[in-house]
CSV table of C-alpha atoms in Angstrom, one decimal:
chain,number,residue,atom,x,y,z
A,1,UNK,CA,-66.6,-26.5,3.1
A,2,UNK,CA,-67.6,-29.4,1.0
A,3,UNK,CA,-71.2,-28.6,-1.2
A,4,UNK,CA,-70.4,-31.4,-3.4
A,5,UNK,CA,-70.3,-33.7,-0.6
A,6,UNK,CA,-72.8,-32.6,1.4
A,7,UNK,CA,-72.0,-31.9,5.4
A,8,UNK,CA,-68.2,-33.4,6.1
A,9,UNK,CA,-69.1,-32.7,10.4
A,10,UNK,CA,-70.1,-36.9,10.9
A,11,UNK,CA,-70.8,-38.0,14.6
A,12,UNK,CA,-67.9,-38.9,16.6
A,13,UNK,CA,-68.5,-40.5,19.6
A,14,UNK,CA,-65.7,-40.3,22.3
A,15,UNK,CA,-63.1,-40.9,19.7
A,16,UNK,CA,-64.9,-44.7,18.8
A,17,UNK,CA,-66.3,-44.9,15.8
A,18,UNK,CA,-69.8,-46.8,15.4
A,19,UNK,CA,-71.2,-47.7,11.8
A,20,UNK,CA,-72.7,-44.7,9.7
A,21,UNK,CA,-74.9,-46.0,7.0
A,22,UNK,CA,-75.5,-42.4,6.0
A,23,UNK,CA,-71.8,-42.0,5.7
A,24,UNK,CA,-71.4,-44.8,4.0
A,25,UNK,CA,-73.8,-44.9,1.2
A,26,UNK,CA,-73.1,-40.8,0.2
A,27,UNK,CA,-69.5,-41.8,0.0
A,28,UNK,CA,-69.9,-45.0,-2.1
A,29,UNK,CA,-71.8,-43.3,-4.1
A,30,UNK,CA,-69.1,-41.0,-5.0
A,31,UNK,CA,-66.4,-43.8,-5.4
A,32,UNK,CA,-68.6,-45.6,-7.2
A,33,UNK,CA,-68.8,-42.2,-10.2
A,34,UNK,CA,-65.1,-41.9,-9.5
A,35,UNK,CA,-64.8,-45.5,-10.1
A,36,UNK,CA,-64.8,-43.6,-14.1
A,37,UNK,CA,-62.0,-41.3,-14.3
A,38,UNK,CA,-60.6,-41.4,-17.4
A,39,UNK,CA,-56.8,-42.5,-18.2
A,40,UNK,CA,-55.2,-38.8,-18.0
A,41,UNK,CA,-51.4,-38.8,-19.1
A,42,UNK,CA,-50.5,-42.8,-17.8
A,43,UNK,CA,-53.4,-45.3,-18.1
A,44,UNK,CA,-51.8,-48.3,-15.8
A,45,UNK,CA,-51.8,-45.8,-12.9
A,46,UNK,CA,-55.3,-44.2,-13.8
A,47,UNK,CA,-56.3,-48.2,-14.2
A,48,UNK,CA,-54.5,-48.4,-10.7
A,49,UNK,CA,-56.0,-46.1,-9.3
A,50,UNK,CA,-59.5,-47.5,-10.4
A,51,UNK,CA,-59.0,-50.4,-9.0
A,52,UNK,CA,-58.3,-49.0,-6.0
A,53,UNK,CA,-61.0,-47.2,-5.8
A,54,UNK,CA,-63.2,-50.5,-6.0
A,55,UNK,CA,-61.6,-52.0,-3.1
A,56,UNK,CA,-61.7,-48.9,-0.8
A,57,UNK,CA,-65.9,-49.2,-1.3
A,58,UNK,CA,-66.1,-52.7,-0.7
A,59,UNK,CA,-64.2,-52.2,2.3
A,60,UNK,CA,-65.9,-49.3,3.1
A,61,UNK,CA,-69.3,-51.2,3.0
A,62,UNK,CA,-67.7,-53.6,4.9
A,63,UNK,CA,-67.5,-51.3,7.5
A,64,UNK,CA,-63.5,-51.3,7.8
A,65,UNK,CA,-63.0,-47.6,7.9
A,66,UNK,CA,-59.4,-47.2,8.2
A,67,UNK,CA,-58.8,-50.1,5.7
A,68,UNK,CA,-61.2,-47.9,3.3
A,69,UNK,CA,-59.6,-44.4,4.2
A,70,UNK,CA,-56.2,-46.2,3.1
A,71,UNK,CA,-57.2,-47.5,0.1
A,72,UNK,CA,-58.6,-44.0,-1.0
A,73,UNK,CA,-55.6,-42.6,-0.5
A,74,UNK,CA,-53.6,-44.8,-2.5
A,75,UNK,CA,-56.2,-44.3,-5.6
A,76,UNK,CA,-55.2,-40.8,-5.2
A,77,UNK,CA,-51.6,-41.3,-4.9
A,78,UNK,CA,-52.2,-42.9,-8.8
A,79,UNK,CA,-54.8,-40.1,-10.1
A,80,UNK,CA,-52.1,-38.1,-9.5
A,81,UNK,CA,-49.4,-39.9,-11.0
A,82,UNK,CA,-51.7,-39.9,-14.0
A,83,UNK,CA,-51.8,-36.3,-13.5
A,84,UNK,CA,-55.8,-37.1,-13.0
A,85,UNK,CA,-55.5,-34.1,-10.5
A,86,UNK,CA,-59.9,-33.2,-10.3
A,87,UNK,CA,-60.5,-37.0,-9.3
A,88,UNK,CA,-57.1,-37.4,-7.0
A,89,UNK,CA,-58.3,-34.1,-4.9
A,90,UNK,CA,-62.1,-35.7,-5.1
A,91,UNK,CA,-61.2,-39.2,-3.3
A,92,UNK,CA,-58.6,-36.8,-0.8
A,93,UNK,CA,-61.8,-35.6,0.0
A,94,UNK,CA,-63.4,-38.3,0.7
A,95,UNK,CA,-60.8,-40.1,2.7
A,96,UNK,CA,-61.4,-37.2,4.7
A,97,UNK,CA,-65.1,-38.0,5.7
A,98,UNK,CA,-63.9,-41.5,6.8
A,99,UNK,CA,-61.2,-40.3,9.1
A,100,UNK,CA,-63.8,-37.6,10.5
A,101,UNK,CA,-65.8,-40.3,11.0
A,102,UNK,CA,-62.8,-42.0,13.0
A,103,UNK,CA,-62.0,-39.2,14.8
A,104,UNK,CA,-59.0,-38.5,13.2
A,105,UNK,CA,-58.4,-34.7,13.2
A,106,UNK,CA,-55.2,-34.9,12.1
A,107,UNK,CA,-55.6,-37.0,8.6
A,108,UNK,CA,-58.5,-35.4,8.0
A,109,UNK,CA,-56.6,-32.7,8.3
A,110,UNK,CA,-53.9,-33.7,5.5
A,111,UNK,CA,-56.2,-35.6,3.3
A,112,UNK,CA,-57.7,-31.8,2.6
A,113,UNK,CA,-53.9,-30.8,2.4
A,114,UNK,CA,-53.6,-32.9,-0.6
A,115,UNK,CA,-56.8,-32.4,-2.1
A,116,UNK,CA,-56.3,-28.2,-2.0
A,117,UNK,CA,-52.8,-29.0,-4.0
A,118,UNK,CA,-54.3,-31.2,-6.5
A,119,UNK,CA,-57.2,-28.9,-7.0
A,120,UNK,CA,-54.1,-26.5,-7.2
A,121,UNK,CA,-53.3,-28.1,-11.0
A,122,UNK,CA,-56.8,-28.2,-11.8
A,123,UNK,CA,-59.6,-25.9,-9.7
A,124,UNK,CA,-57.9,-22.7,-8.3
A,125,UNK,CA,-60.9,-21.7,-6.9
A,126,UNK,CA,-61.9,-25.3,-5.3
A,127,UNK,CA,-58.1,-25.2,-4.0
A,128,UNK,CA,-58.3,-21.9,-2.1
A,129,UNK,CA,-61.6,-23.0,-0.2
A,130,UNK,CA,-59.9,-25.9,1.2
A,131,UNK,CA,-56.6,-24.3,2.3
A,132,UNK,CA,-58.7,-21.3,4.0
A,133,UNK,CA,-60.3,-24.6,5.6
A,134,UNK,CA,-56.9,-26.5,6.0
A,135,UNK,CA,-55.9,-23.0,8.1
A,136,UNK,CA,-58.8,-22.9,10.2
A,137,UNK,CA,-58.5,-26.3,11.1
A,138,UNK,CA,-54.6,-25.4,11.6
A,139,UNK,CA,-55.6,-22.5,14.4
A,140,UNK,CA,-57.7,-25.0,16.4
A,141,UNK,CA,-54.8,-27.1,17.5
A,142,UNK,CA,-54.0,-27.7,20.9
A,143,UNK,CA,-50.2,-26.1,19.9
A,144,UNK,CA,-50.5,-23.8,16.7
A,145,UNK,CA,-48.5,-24.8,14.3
A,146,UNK,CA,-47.4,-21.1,13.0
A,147,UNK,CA,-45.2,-22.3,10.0
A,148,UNK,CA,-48.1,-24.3,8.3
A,149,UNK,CA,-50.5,-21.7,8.8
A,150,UNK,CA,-47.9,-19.3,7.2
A,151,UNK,CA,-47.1,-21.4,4.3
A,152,UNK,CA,-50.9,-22.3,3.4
A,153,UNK,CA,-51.7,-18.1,3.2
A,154,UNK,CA,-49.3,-18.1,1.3
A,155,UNK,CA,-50.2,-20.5,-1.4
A,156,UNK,CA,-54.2,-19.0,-1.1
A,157,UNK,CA,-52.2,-15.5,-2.1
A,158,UNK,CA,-50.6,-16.7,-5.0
A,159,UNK,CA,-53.5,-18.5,-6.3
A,160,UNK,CA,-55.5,-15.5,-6.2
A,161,UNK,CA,-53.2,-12.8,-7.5
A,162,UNK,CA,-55.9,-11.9,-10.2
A,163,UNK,CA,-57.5,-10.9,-7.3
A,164,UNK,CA,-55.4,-8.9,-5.7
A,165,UNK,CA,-57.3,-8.0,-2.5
A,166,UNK,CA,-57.9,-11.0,-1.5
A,167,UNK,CA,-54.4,-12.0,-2.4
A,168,UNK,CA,-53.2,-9.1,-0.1
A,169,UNK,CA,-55.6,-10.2,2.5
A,170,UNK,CA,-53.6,-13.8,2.7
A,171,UNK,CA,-50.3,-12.4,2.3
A,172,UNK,CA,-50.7,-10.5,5.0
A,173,UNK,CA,-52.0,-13.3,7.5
A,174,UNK,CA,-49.1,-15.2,6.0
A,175,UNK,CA,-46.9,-12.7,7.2
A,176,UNK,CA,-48.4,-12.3,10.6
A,177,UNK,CA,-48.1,-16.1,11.7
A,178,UNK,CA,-44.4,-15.9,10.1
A,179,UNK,CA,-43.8,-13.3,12.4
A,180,UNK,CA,-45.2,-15.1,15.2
A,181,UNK,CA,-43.4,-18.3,14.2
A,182,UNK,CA,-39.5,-16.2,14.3
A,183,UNK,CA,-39.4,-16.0,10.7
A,184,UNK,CA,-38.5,-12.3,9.8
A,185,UNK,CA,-36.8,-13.4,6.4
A,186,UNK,CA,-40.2,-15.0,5.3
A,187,UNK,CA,-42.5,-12.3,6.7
A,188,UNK,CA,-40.7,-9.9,4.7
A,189,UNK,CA,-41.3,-11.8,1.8
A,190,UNK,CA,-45.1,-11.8,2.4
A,191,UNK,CA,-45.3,-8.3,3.2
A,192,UNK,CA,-43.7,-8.0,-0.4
A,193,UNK,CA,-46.0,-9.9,-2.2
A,194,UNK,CA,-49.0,-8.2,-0.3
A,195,UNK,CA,-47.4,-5.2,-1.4
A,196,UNK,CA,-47.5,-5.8,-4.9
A,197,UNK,CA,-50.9,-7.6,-4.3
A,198,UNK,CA,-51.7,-3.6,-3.0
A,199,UNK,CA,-50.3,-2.1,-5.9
A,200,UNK,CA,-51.9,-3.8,-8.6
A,201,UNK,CA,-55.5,-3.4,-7.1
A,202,UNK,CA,-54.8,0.0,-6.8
A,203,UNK,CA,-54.0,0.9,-3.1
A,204,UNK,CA,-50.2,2.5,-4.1
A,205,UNK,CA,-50.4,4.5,-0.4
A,206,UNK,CA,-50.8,1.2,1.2
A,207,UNK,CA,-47.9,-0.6,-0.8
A,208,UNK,CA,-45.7,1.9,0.1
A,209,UNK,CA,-46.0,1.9,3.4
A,210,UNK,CA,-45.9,-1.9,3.9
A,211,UNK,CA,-42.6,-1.2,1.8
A,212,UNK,CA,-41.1,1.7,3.8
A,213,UNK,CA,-41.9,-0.7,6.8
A,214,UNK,CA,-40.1,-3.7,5.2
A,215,UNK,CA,-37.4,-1.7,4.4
A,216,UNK,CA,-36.6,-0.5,8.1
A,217,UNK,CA,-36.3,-4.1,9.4
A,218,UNK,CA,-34.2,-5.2,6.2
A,219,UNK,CA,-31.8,-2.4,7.9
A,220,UNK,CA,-32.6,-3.5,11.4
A,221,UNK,CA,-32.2,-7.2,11.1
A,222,UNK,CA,-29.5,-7.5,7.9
A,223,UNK,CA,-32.0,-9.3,5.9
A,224,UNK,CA,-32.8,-8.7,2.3
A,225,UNK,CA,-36.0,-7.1,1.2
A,226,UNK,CA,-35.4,-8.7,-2.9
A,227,UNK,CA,-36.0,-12.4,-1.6
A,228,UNK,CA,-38.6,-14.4,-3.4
């Protein structure tokens, strides 16, 4: 999922973490070049968030993980205030390696959250590979959680409406797990947009259809088919 990074699958061992000098060095290395980031729209919280940054690796080579993790998520939290969206989704990333590291699925699991919707202002592209990750991730879960995995298809499919077949593609996961999580209001409105996703890469058989189809359950269920 993450080239830049190298390998984000670190050893956890029985939910403990042990040091990881590997670990470690790759991702003070990176805070180190983040450590740069320019002053974007508001310099005292790009100057915040620098600082920040600098204490999150000096913990980090400390070997306090969660302290680190922490403190890279508040750097972000200023990035973005600064709207410095690359570098804010950049050091989500890495807090992310650090709570793999401590076994925590769950904020890894977020910190890639709020890297995909920074890299949403600023790398489409980047964004989409991380919520196709953030869904995966979603689906492994002891209890799906059918309304997250719904809302981040959605966000993939409108980030990739110049490409409509993928957008389609997402779209109609999204509306599947809406389905499955007793939505029919917002499965309706995903079939929609993979319908027009359909129609503008040419598939006008297909659109129709999924619209016919949306139609009879609009009838069936008193919803509205003109919703989003």
């Amino acid at each position: 999922i993450n080239a830049e990074y190298g390998d984000c699958r670190l050893l956890i061992m029985g939910g403990s973490c042990s040091r990881d000098k590997g670990m470690e060095k790759s991702v003070s290395a990176r805070l180190s070049e983040l450590e740069s980031t320019g002053d974007g729209e508001n310099p005292s919280r790009a100057k915040a968030g620098r600082s920040k940054l600098e204490e999150a690796r000096k913990l980090l080579n400390d070997g306090k993980y969660p302290e680190a993790a922490n403190g890279m998520m508040n750097a972000a939290t200023q990035f973005k205030l600064a709207q410095c969206y690359e570098p804010a989704g950049d050091t989500y990333q890495l807090a992310s390696e650090v709570y793999i590291k401590l076994g925590e699925r769950g904020k890894e699991t977020e910190m890639y959250e709020e890297a995909a919707k920074c890299y949403q202002q600023s790398n489409p592209e980047k964004a989409v590979r991380l919520w196709s990750y953030v869904a995966e991730t979603l689906k492994d879960q002891e209890r799906t959680n059918h309304f997250k995995i719904a809302g981040t298809y959605d966000e993939m499919g409108f980030l990739e409406f110049e490409h409509p077949a993928k957008a389609a593609e997402h779209f109609g996961l999204a509306a599947k797990h809406w389905e499955l999580d007793l939505k029919p209001q917002r499965m309706i409105d995903s079939t929609n947009a993979a319908a027009r996703a359909k129609a503008l890469d040419g598939k006008y058989p297909e659109a129709i259809e999924m619209l016919e189809k949306n139609g009879k359950m609009c009838n069936a269920k008193d919803l509205s088919l003109i919703h989003i």
